[in-house]
mmCIF file of C-alpha atoms and ligand atoms in Angstrom:
data_model
loop_
_atom_site.group_PDB
_atom_site.id
_atom_site.type_symbol
_atom_site.label_atom_id
_atom_site.label_comp_id
_atom_site.label_asym_id
_atom_site.label_seq_id
_atom_site.Cartn_x
_atom_site.Cartn_y
_atom_site.Cartn_z
ATOM 1 C CA MET A 156 161.072 37.229 232.152
ATOM 2 C CA PHE A 157 164.562 37.982 230.941
ATOM 3 C CA ARG A 158 163.438 37.100 227.303
ATOM 4 C CA LYS A 159 160.398 39.240 227.570
ATOM 5 C CA GLN A 160 162.705 42.151 228.745
ATOM 6 C CA ILE A 161 164.877 41.691 225.766
ATOM 7 C CA ASN A 162 161.991 41.436 223.495
ATOM 8 C CA THR A 163 160.611 44.677 224.898
ATOM 9 C CA ARG A 164 164.034 46.439 224.601
ATOM 10 C CA LEU A 165 164.287 45.108 221.016
ATOM 11 C CA MET A 166 160.889 46.382 220.102
ATOM 12 C CA VAL A 167 161.677 49.777 221.623
ATOM 13 C CA ALA A 168 164.873 49.780 219.565
ATOM 14 C CA ILE A 169 163.169 48.793 216.453
ATOM 15 C CA PHE A 170 160.505 51.428 217.052
ATOM 16 C CA VAL A 171 163.064 54.087 217.585
ATOM 17 C CA ALA A 172 165.122 52.933 214.585
ATOM 18 C CA SER A 173 162.075 52.862 212.335
ATOM 19 C CA SER A 174 160.989 56.314 213.396
ATOM 20 C CA PHE A 175 164.386 57.510 212.713
ATOM 21 C CA ILE A 176 164.438 55.960 209.378
ATOM 22 C CA SER A 177 160.858 57.448 208.501
ATOM 23 C CA LEU A 178 162.068 60.762 209.755
ATOM 24 C CA SER A 179 165.194 60.798 207.689
ATOM 25 C CA VAL A 180 163.425 59.547 204.628
ATOM 26 C CA GLY A 181 161.024 62.374 205.106
ATOM 27 C CA ALA A 182 163.767 64.895 205.477
ATOM 28 C CA SER A 183 165.708 63.582 202.606
ATOM 29 C CA SER A 184 162.721 63.645 200.263
ATOM 30 C CA GLN A 185 162.536 67.404 201.072
ATOM 31 C CA LYS A 186 166.172 68.027 200.564
ATOM 32 C CA ALA A 187 167.699 65.631 198.065
ATOM 33 C CA SER A 188 166.671 63.206 195.458
ATOM 34 C CA PRO A 189 168.163 59.609 195.644
ATOM 35 C CA VAL A 190 168.240 59.771 191.807
ATOM 36 C CA ALA A 191 170.227 62.938 191.284
ATOM 37 C CA PRO A 192 173.328 62.175 189.183
ATOM 38 C CA LYS A 193 176.727 62.214 190.811
ATOM 39 C CA ARG A 194 178.922 65.259 190.171
ATOM 40 C CA GLU A 195 181.674 63.200 188.593
ATOM 41 C CA GLN A 196 179.074 61.733 186.153
ATOM 42 C CA VAL A 197 177.900 65.133 185.060
ATOM 43 C CA GLU A 198 180.995 67.414 185.220
ATOM 44 C CA ALA A 199 183.052 65.797 182.501
ATOM 45 C CA ILE A 200 180.120 65.532 180.035
ATOM 46 C CA VAL A 201 178.983 69.098 180.531
ATOM 47 C CA LYS A 202 182.530 70.196 179.830
ATOM 48 C CA GLU A 203 182.801 68.036 176.987
ATOM 49 C CA ALA A 204 179.679 69.517 175.373
ATOM 50 C CA TYR A 205 180.741 72.948 176.211
ATOM 51 C CA ASP A 206 184.099 72.423 174.376
ATOM 52 C CA LYS A 207 182.502 70.485 171.468
ATOM 53 C CA PHE A 208 179.983 73.155 170.489
ATOM 54 C CA ARG A 209 181.673 76.236 171.728
ATOM 55 C CA SER A 210 182.736 77.512 168.174
ATOM 56 C CA ASP A 211 179.529 76.510 166.529
ATOM 57 C CA THR A 212 178.154 79.559 164.645
ATOM 58 C CA SER A 213 174.955 78.225 163.075
ATOM 59 C CA GLY A 214 171.711 80.137 163.437
ATOM 60 C CA LYS A 215 171.215 83.749 164.039
ATOM 61 C CA ASN A 216 170.020 86.302 166.716
ATOM 62 C CA ALA A 217 166.398 87.073 166.952
ATOM 63 C CA ASP A 218 165.979 90.437 165.180
ATOM 64 C CA TYR A 219 162.204 91.219 165.442
ATOM 65 C CA ILE A 220 163.039 92.665 168.841
ATOM 66 C CA PRO A 221 165.645 95.290 168.062
ATOM 67 C CA TYR A 222 167.553 94.805 171.433
ATOM 68 C CA LEU A 223 168.043 91.122 170.735
ATOM 69 C CA ALA A 224 169.709 91.696 167.340
ATOM 70 C CA GLN A 225 172.511 93.622 169.094
ATOM 71 C CA VAL A 226 173.441 91.085 171.707
ATOM 72 C CA ASP A 227 176.835 89.524 171.208
ATOM 73 C CA SER A 228 176.096 86.195 169.382
ATOM 74 C CA LYS A 229 179.295 84.703 170.654
ATOM 75 C CA LEU A 230 177.974 84.655 174.310
ATOM 76 C CA PHE A 231 177.780 81.011 175.599
ATOM 77 C CA GLY A 232 176.977 79.721 179.058
ATOM 78 C CA VAL A 233 175.941 76.311 180.438
ATOM 79 C CA ALA A 234 174.669 75.493 183.998
ATOM 80 C CA LEU A 235 173.403 72.393 185.561
ATOM 81 C CA VAL A 236 171.749 72.249 188.937
ATOM 82 C CA THR A 237 170.723 68.943 190.535
ATOM 83 C CA THR A 238 167.975 68.301 193.090
ATOM 84 C CA ASP A 239 170.675 67.653 195.743
ATOM 85 C CA LYS A 240 172.185 71.012 195.223
ATOM 86 C CA GLN A 241 175.207 70.409 193.063
ATOM 87 C CA GLU A 242 175.847 73.300 190.622
ATOM 88 C CA ILE A 243 178.073 73.177 187.616
ATOM 89 C CA ALA A 244 178.486 76.257 185.518
ATOM 90 C CA LEU A 245 180.642 77.112 182.530
ATOM 91 C CA GLY A 246 181.337 79.974 180.213
ATOM 92 C CA ASP A 247 179.473 83.311 180.298
ATOM 93 C CA ILE A 248 177.684 82.482 183.460
ATOM 94 C CA SER A 249 176.967 85.975 184.905
ATOM 95 C CA TYR A 250 175.667 87.530 181.728
ATOM 96 C CA SER A 251 172.095 88.528 182.173
ATOM 97 C CA PHE A 252 169.818 87.825 179.187
ATOM 98 C CA SER A 253 166.096 88.208 178.732
ATOM 99 C CA ILE A 254 164.314 85.160 179.833
ATOM 100 C CA GLN A 255 161.706 85.772 177.074
ATOM 101 C CA SER A 256 159.216 82.743 176.516
ATOM 102 C CA ILE A 257 160.796 80.785 179.386
ATOM 103 C CA SER A 258 158.816 83.052 181.501
ATOM 104 C CA LYS A 259 155.610 81.459 180.227
ATOM 105 C CA VAL A 260 156.273 78.363 182.342
ATOM 106 C CA TYR A 261 156.507 80.245 185.509
ATOM 107 C CA THR A 262 153.340 82.347 184.833
ATOM 108 C CA LEU A 263 151.625 79.099 184.058
ATOM 109 C CA ALA A 264 152.857 77.725 187.393
ATOM 110 C CA LEU A 265 151.596 80.956 189.260
ATOM 111 C CA ALA A 266 148.168 80.841 187.494
ATOM 112 C CA MET A 267 147.905 77.216 188.593
ATOM 113 C CA GLU A 268 148.778 78.271 192.272
ATOM 114 C CA GLU A 269 145.835 80.658 192.119
ATOM 115 C CA LEU A 270 143.241 78.722 190.043
ATOM 116 C CA GLY A 271 144.301 75.079 190.161
ATOM 117 C CA PRO A 272 145.028 72.958 187.103
ATOM 118 C CA ASP A 273 141.521 72.222 185.980
ATOM 119 C CA LYS A 274 140.491 75.885 185.677
ATOM 120 C CA VAL A 275 143.749 76.689 183.786
ATOM 121 C CA PHE A 276 143.346 73.735 181.423
ATOM 122 C CA GLU A 277 139.699 74.762 180.707
ATOM 123 C CA ARG A 278 140.681 78.466 180.058
ATOM 124 C CA ILE A 279 143.865 77.945 178.106
ATOM 125 C CA GLY A 280 144.153 74.275 176.920
ATOM 126 C CA SER A 281 147.296 72.327 176.169
ATOM 127 C CA GLU A 282 147.277 71.370 172.457
ATOM 128 C CA PRO A 283 150.475 71.759 170.384
ATOM 129 C CA THR A 284 149.881 74.018 167.369
ATOM 130 C CA GLY A 285 152.642 72.939 164.933
ATOM 131 C CA ARG A 286 152.833 76.576 164.059
ATOM 132 C CA ALA A 287 155.113 79.423 164.875
ATOM 133 C CA PHE A 288 154.950 80.789 168.474
ATOM 134 C CA ASN A 289 153.339 84.024 167.450
ATOM 135 C CA SER A 290 150.945 82.439 164.785
ATOM 136 C CA VAL A 291 147.673 84.228 164.136
ATOM 137 C CA GLN A 292 146.343 81.196 162.173
ATOM 138 C CA GLY A 293 146.818 79.135 165.355
ATOM 139 C CA VAL A 294 144.426 81.429 167.182
ATOM 140 C CA VAL A 295 141.764 81.438 164.544
ATOM 141 C CA GLU A 296 142.007 77.733 163.723
ATOM 142 C CA MET A 297 142.712 75.968 167.025
ATOM 143 C CA PRO A 298 139.312 74.945 168.733
ATOM 144 C CA THR A 299 140.455 76.579 171.955
ATOM 145 C CA HIS A 300 141.957 79.657 170.285
ATOM 146 C CA THR A 301 144.425 79.978 173.215
ATOM 147 C CA ALA A 302 145.955 76.524 172.295
ATOM 148 C CA ASN A 303 148.524 76.077 175.066
ATOM 149 C CA PRO A 304 150.183 78.302 177.742
ATOM 150 C CA LEU A 305 153.421 78.258 175.924
ATOM 151 C CA VAL A 306 152.636 79.982 172.634
ATOM 152 C CA ASN A 307 152.203 83.858 172.597
ATOM 153 C CA ALA A 308 148.364 83.814 172.527
ATOM 154 C CA GLY A 309 147.944 81.208 175.242
ATOM 155 C CA ALA A 310 150.767 82.732 177.241
ATOM 156 C CA ILE A 311 149.163 86.350 177.087
ATOM 157 C CA ALA A 312 145.766 84.661 178.129
ATOM 158 C CA THR A 313 147.639 82.908 181.090
ATOM 159 C CA THR A 314 149.081 86.243 182.209
ATOM 160 C CA SER A 315 145.542 87.763 182.131
ATOM 161 C CA LEU A 316 144.612 85.020 184.669
ATOM 162 C CA ILE A 317 146.917 86.399 187.272
ATOM 163 C CA SER A 318 144.911 88.356 190.062
ATOM 164 C CA GLY A 319 145.732 91.653 191.437
ATOM 165 C CA LYS A 320 144.092 95.069 192.095
ATOM 166 C CA ASP A 321 146.084 96.755 189.340
ATOM 167 C CA ALA A 322 148.688 95.922 186.645
ATOM 168 C CA ASN A 323 151.415 96.849 189.025
ATOM 169 C CA GLU A 324 150.339 94.412 191.692
ATOM 170 C CA LYS A 325 149.987 91.620 189.113
ATOM 171 C CA TRP A 326 153.439 92.362 187.584
ATOM 172 C CA ASN A 327 155.085 92.439 191.122
ATOM 173 C CA LYS A 328 153.564 89.138 192.037
ATOM 174 C CA ILE A 329 154.813 87.602 188.838
ATOM 175 C CA LEU A 330 158.409 89.018 189.336
ATOM 176 C CA ASP A 331 158.406 87.779 193.018
ATOM 177 C CA PHE A 332 157.261 84.258 191.902
ATOM 178 C CA TYR A 333 159.973 84.038 189.242
ATOM 179 C CA SER A 334 162.576 85.370 191.871
ATOM 180 C CA ARG A 335 161.638 82.698 194.295
ATOM 181 C CA ALA A 336 161.861 79.933 191.637
ATOM 182 C CA ALA A 337 165.385 81.245 190.879
ATOM 183 C CA GLY A 338 166.194 81.685 194.549
ATOM 184 C CA GLU A 339 167.498 85.255 193.867
ATOM 185 C CA LYS A 340 165.923 88.542 193.353
ATOM 186 C CA LEU A 341 165.382 89.041 189.557
ATOM 187 C CA THR A 342 164.933 92.414 187.878
ATOM 188 C CA LEU A 343 163.445 93.746 184.633
ATOM 189 C CA ILE A 344 166.047 94.499 181.829
ATOM 190 C CA ASP A 345 164.429 97.880 180.997
ATOM 191 C CA GLU A 346 166.032 98.273 177.518
ATOM 192 C CA VAL A 347 164.564 94.954 176.469
ATOM 193 C CA TYR A 348 161.228 95.947 177.793
ATOM 194 C CA LYS A 349 161.285 99.269 175.931
ATOM 195 C CA SER A 350 162.565 97.769 172.785
ATOM 196 C CA GLU A 351 159.766 95.070 172.794
ATOM 197 C CA ALA A 352 156.999 97.365 173.923
ATOM 198 C CA ALA A 353 157.797 99.647 170.989
ATOM 199 C CA THR A 354 157.513 96.778 168.403
ATOM 200 C CA ASN A 355 154.972 94.376 169.842
ATOM 201 C CA THR A 356 152.013 95.062 167.472
ATOM 202 C CA GLY A 357 151.749 91.397 166.576
ATOM 203 C CA ASN A 358 151.013 90.391 170.222
ATOM 204 C CA LYS A 359 148.474 93.246 170.600
ATOM 205 C CA ALA A 360 146.807 91.904 167.626
ATOM 206 C CA LEU A 361 146.670 88.416 169.154
ATOM 207 C CA SER A 362 145.234 89.757 172.428
ATOM 208 C CA MET A 363 142.442 91.421 170.475
ATOM 209 C CA LEU A 364 141.808 88.364 168.521
ATOM 210 C CA LEU A 365 141.518 86.468 171.813
ATOM 211 C CA ALA A 366 139.067 89.139 172.996
ATOM 212 C CA LYS A 367 136.897 88.349 169.963
ATOM 213 C CA TYR A 368 136.791 84.685 171.010
ATOM 214 C CA ASP A 369 136.306 85.556 174.719
ATOM 215 C CA ARG A 370 139.503 83.782 175.599
ATOM 216 C CA ILE A 371 141.287 86.601 177.368
ATOM 217 C CA TYR A 372 140.457 87.227 181.101
ATOM 218 C CA ALA A 373 141.506 90.810 181.743
ATOM 219 C CA ASP A 374 142.052 93.978 179.685
ATOM 220 C CA PRO A 375 143.867 92.680 176.530
ATOM 221 C CA PHE A 376 146.449 95.465 176.177
ATOM 222 C CA GLU A 377 147.280 95.522 179.930
ATOM 223 C CA SER A 378 147.776 91.879 179.707
ATOM 224 C CA VAL A 379 150.240 92.294 176.722
ATOM 225 C CA ASP A 380 152.207 94.855 178.683
ATOM 226 C CA ILE A 381 152.571 92.612 181.820
ATOM 227 C CA TYR A 382 153.382 89.755 179.433
ATOM 228 C CA THR A 383 155.985 91.984 177.749
ATOM 229 C CA LYS A 384 157.543 92.770 181.148
ATOM 230 C CA GLN A 385 157.719 89.147 182.143
ATOM 231 C CA CYS A 386 159.549 88.370 178.819
ATOM 232 C CA SER A 387 162.032 91.204 179.602
ATOM 233 C CA VAL A 388 163.116 89.719 183.018
ATOM 234 C CA GLY A 389 166.896 89.193 183.202
ATOM 235 C CA VAL A 390 168.371 85.899 184.248
ATOM 236 C CA ASN A 391 171.811 84.429 184.069
ATOM 237 C CA VAL A 392 172.337 80.854 183.073
ATOM 238 C CA SER A 393 172.738 79.643 186.741
ATOM 239 C CA GLN A 394 169.568 81.342 187.832
ATOM 240 C CA LEU A 395 167.808 79.787 184.916
ATOM 241 C CA ALA A 396 169.020 76.324 185.811
ATOM 242 C CA ARG A 397 167.834 76.772 189.383
ATOM 243 C CA MET A 398 164.436 77.844 188.063
ATOM 244 C CA GLY A 399 164.405 74.491 186.134
ATOM 245 C CA ALA A 400 165.573 72.528 189.100
ATOM 246 C CA THR A 401 162.772 73.950 191.174
ATOM 247 C CA LEU A 402 160.448 72.131 188.695
ATOM 248 C CA ALA A 403 162.668 69.012 188.785
ATOM 249 C CA ASN A 404 162.438 68.995 192.639
ATOM 250 C CA ASN A 405 158.724 68.874 193.092
ATOM 251 C CA GLY A 406 158.398 72.571 193.259
ATOM 252 C CA VAL A 407 161.047 73.147 196.002
ATOM 253 C CA ASN A 408 163.880 75.320 195.158
ATOM 254 C CA PRO A 409 166.716 72.929 195.815
ATOM 255 C CA ILE A 410 169.117 75.736 196.854
ATOM 256 C CA THR A 411 166.710 77.779 199.180
ATOM 257 C CA GLY A 412 164.599 74.900 200.251
ATOM 258 C CA GLU A 413 161.405 76.957 199.631
ATOM 259 C CA GLN A 414 158.273 75.203 198.282
ATOM 260 C CA VAL A 415 157.661 77.722 195.436
ATOM 261 C CA ILE A 416 155.228 75.628 193.214
ATOM 262 C CA LYS A 417 152.691 73.174 194.527
ATOM 263 C CA ARG A 418 154.053 69.703 193.943
ATOM 264 C CA GLU A 419 150.735 68.347 192.377
ATOM 265 C CA ASN A 420 150.964 70.988 189.729
ATOM 266 C CA ILE A 421 154.467 69.900 188.495
ATOM 267 C CA PRO A 422 153.345 67.043 186.103
ATOM 268 C CA TYR A 423 150.782 69.525 184.448
ATOM 269 C CA ILE A 424 153.623 72.106 183.825
ATOM 270 C CA LEU A 425 156.092 69.500 182.590
ATOM 271 C CA SER A 426 153.645 68.003 180.148
ATOM 272 C CA ALA A 427 152.842 71.321 178.579
ATOM 273 C CA MET A 428 156.553 71.849 178.153
ATOM 274 C CA MET A 429 156.971 68.557 176.368
ATOM 275 C CA MET A 430 153.948 69.346 174.097
ATOM 276 C CA ALA A 431 155.036 73.004 173.168
ATOM 277 C CA GLY A 432 158.097 74.154 175.000
ATOM 278 C CA LEU A 433 160.158 74.366 171.746
ATOM 279 C CA TYR A 434 157.077 75.395 169.669
ATOM 280 C CA ASP A 435 157.030 73.791 166.115
ATOM 281 C CA GLY A 436 160.322 72.206 166.972
ATOM 282 C CA SER A 437 158.643 70.358 170.057
ATOM 283 C CA GLY A 438 157.787 67.051 168.291
ATOM 284 C CA GLY A 439 161.463 66.652 166.926
ATOM 285 C CA TRP A 440 162.804 67.565 170.392
ATOM 286 C CA ALA A 441 160.690 64.949 172.149
ATOM 287 C CA TRP A 442 161.700 62.457 169.539
ATOM 288 C CA HIS A 443 165.355 63.036 169.961
ATOM 289 C CA VAL A 444 165.793 64.249 173.390
ATOM 290 C CA GLY A 445 162.700 63.368 175.330
ATOM 291 C CA LEU A 446 162.978 66.078 178.113
ATOM 292 C CA PRO A 447 160.432 68.730 179.024
ATOM 293 C CA SER A 448 162.081 72.028 177.957
ATOM 294 C CA LYS A 449 161.524 75.685 177.282
ATOM 295 C CA SER A 450 163.142 77.992 174.983
ATOM 296 C CA GLY A 451 163.169 81.766 174.686
ATOM 297 C CA VAL A 452 164.234 84.049 171.780
ATOM 298 C CA GLY A 453 166.789 85.628 174.069
ATOM 299 C CA GLY A 454 168.666 82.486 173.474
ATOM 300 C CA GLY A 455 168.072 80.447 176.561
ATOM 301 C CA ILE A 456 166.753 76.982 176.856
ATOM 302 C CA VAL A 457 166.042 75.053 180.040
ATOM 303 C CA SER A 458 165.449 71.174 180.169
ATOM 304 C CA VAL A 459 164.153 69.518 183.258
ATOM 305 C CA VAL A 460 164.845 66.040 184.266
ATOM 306 C CA PRO A 461 162.161 65.246 186.997
ATOM 307 C CA GLY A 462 163.786 64.168 190.312
ATOM 308 C CA LYS A 463 167.306 64.844 189.014
ATOM 309 C CA GLY A 464 167.855 68.326 188.018
ATOM 310 C CA ALA A 465 167.835 70.772 185.252
ATOM 311 C CA ILE A 466 170.239 72.062 182.540
ATOM 312 C CA ALA A 467 170.224 75.597 181.125
ATOM 313 C CA VAL A 468 172.168 76.906 178.159
ATOM 314 C CA PHE A 469 172.413 80.290 176.885
ATOM 315 C CA ALA A 470 173.655 81.049 173.337
ATOM 316 C CA PRO A 471 171.695 83.752 171.156
ATOM 317 C CA ARG A 472 171.793 82.257 167.740
ATOM 318 C CA LEU A 473 168.441 80.790 166.898
ATOM 319 C CA ASP A 474 166.951 78.194 164.375
ATOM 320 C CA ASP A 475 163.962 79.100 162.250
ATOM 321 C CA ALA A 476 161.517 77.944 165.026
ATOM 322 C CA GLY A 477 163.072 80.488 167.368
ATOM 323 C CA ASN A 478 165.135 78.025 169.574
ATOM 324 C CA SER A 479 168.772 78.543 170.298
ATOM 325 C CA VAL A 480 170.877 76.127 168.033
ATOM 326 C CA LYS A 481 173.812 75.733 170.420
ATOM 327 C CA ALA A 482 171.626 75.239 173.471
ATOM 328 C CA GLN A 483 169.923 72.317 171.548
ATOM 329 C CA LYS A 484 173.112 70.768 170.653
ATOM 330 C CA VAL A 485 174.520 70.861 174.259
ATOM 331 C CA ILE A 486 171.296 69.648 175.869
ATOM 332 C CA THR A 487 170.989 66.829 173.257
ATOM 333 C CA TYR A 488 174.601 65.823 173.895
ATOM 334 C CA VAL A 489 174.385 65.800 177.724
ATOM 335 C CA ALA A 490 170.967 64.032 177.657
ATOM 336 C CA GLN A 491 172.237 61.246 175.399
ATOM 337 C CA LYS A 492 175.443 60.829 177.335
ATOM 338 C CA LEU A 493 173.625 60.674 180.661
ATOM 339 C CA ASP A 494 170.576 58.545 179.464
ATOM 340 C CA LEU A 495 168.214 61.199 180.490
ATOM 341 C CA ASN A 496 165.465 60.820 177.932
ATOM 342 C CA LEU A 497 162.300 60.209 179.901
ATOM 343 C CA TYR A 498 160.905 57.818 177.248
ATOM 344 C CA SER A 499 163.908 55.538 177.739
ATOM 345 C CA PRO A 500 163.669 52.863 180.373
ATOM 346 C CA ARG A 501 167.505 53.369 180.632
ATOM 347 C CA SER A 502 166.679 56.655 182.327
ATOM 348 C CA VAL A 503 165.529 54.874 185.353
ATOM 349 C CA GLY A 504 168.361 52.324 185.349
ATOM 350 C CA LEU A 505 166.845 49.533 183.264
ATOM 351 C CA ASN A 506 169.821 48.682 180.817
HETATM 352 N N1 LIG B 152 158.535 88.210 174.055
HETATM 353 C C1 LIG B 152 158.589 87.406 172.878
HETATM 354 C C2 LIG B 152 157.517 87.587 171.910
HETATM 355 O O1 LIG B 152 156.412 87.754 172.465
HETATM 356 C C3 LIG B 152 158.709 85.885 173.290
HETATM 357 C C4 LIG B 152 158.821 84.988 172.209
HETATM 358 C C5 LIG B 152 159.786 83.774 172.420
HETATM 359 O O2 LIG B 152 160.610 83.869 173.228
HETATM 360 N N2 LIG B 152 159.490 82.791 171.692
HETATM 361 O O3 LIG B 152 157.580 87.357 170.823
#
C-alpha cells in the first residue's frame, strides 16, 4: 500500500518533471539555440579581425551607381548577432548604407511566404551562372533564363512575383517584411534610389529580355522600379546582422521573437545563398568559407551560420565580382577561427 503510494507520487513527480522539461525545451527552441557560440568565444576574435583588416585599402567602391562612388571608402563596421540574442558590434555601426543585392534574399523569402518553395523554384530556378550579377548572356544562355533569385535577372523576376493591387502596395509589403527581419523600421535612402533609377538601363534591358522568354510575372518596368527601391533600402551593420540572424534562427528574429519567415523555407533560402550569394565569387567562397552569404555593391556582406547566428560587415571597397574585399577578409577570418564552415565536421564539434 505504502509502496504503491510512493510509486504513484513518483510517477506524478516524473510526469510533472517531464512535462516541465518538454515545456522548457519547447520554449528554449523558440528563444535560444543550444549551439550558439559563447560571447567570450566570439568577442575577442571579432575584435582581432576588425583590427587586422582595418587599414586594408584593396578594392574600390562601385561606381556604376553614381551615389556609391561617393561613399567614404574608409567606412568599416562589423556586427555579429547570435540566435541567443548576443550582439557584438564594432566600428561604423550606425552608418546607414544601401542594402543593394542583399535585399534579394528577403524578397525571395517573401515570395516563398506567398507562393511556397516549389512555385518559386519553378518560376525562378536556382542554378549558379558563373557570370557577373548583371549578365545579359546569363539570361540568354541559362535554360531557365532567370537562373537564380540572387542575380539581377532572377531577382527582378522574383520581385515581380510579389502580389499587391499596385506598385505601392507591393513595395510597402517588401519594406515591411525587411523591417520585421531586421526588427526595426527600415527606410528608403532616397538619394540612392534616385541615383540608381536614373542609371539602371541595364536592369530595364534584362527585364525586357525576361519578358521575351515569358519569365517575368508582372509589368517589367514596374518590377525594375520596385527592385531598385528594395536595393536602396538603408541598413546599418547591426540591422543587417539581425536580418541574417533571423535566417539562422529558423525564421524567428532572435531579438523581437517574431516568426518572420516560415521555418520550412529557410534551407531553400540558404542553399540559394550558398550557390550564388557572391555571384561569380560563390564557388571560391564556398570552398574557403563554407557559409551561405550574400553581398551587395553597397559594401555589405552577411553570412549566416544556421542555428548559431550571423555576421555582417560593411566596407565599401569591392573586388571585380562586386563583393566587399574587407568584408570577405573579416568573415573568412572569423569563420576559420570559430570553425564555422558548414562543410567541416568540426563545425558541429567533431574534432
Ligand atoms: N542595385 C544593384 C544593381 O541592380 C544591385 C547589384 C548588387 O548589389 N550586386 O545593379
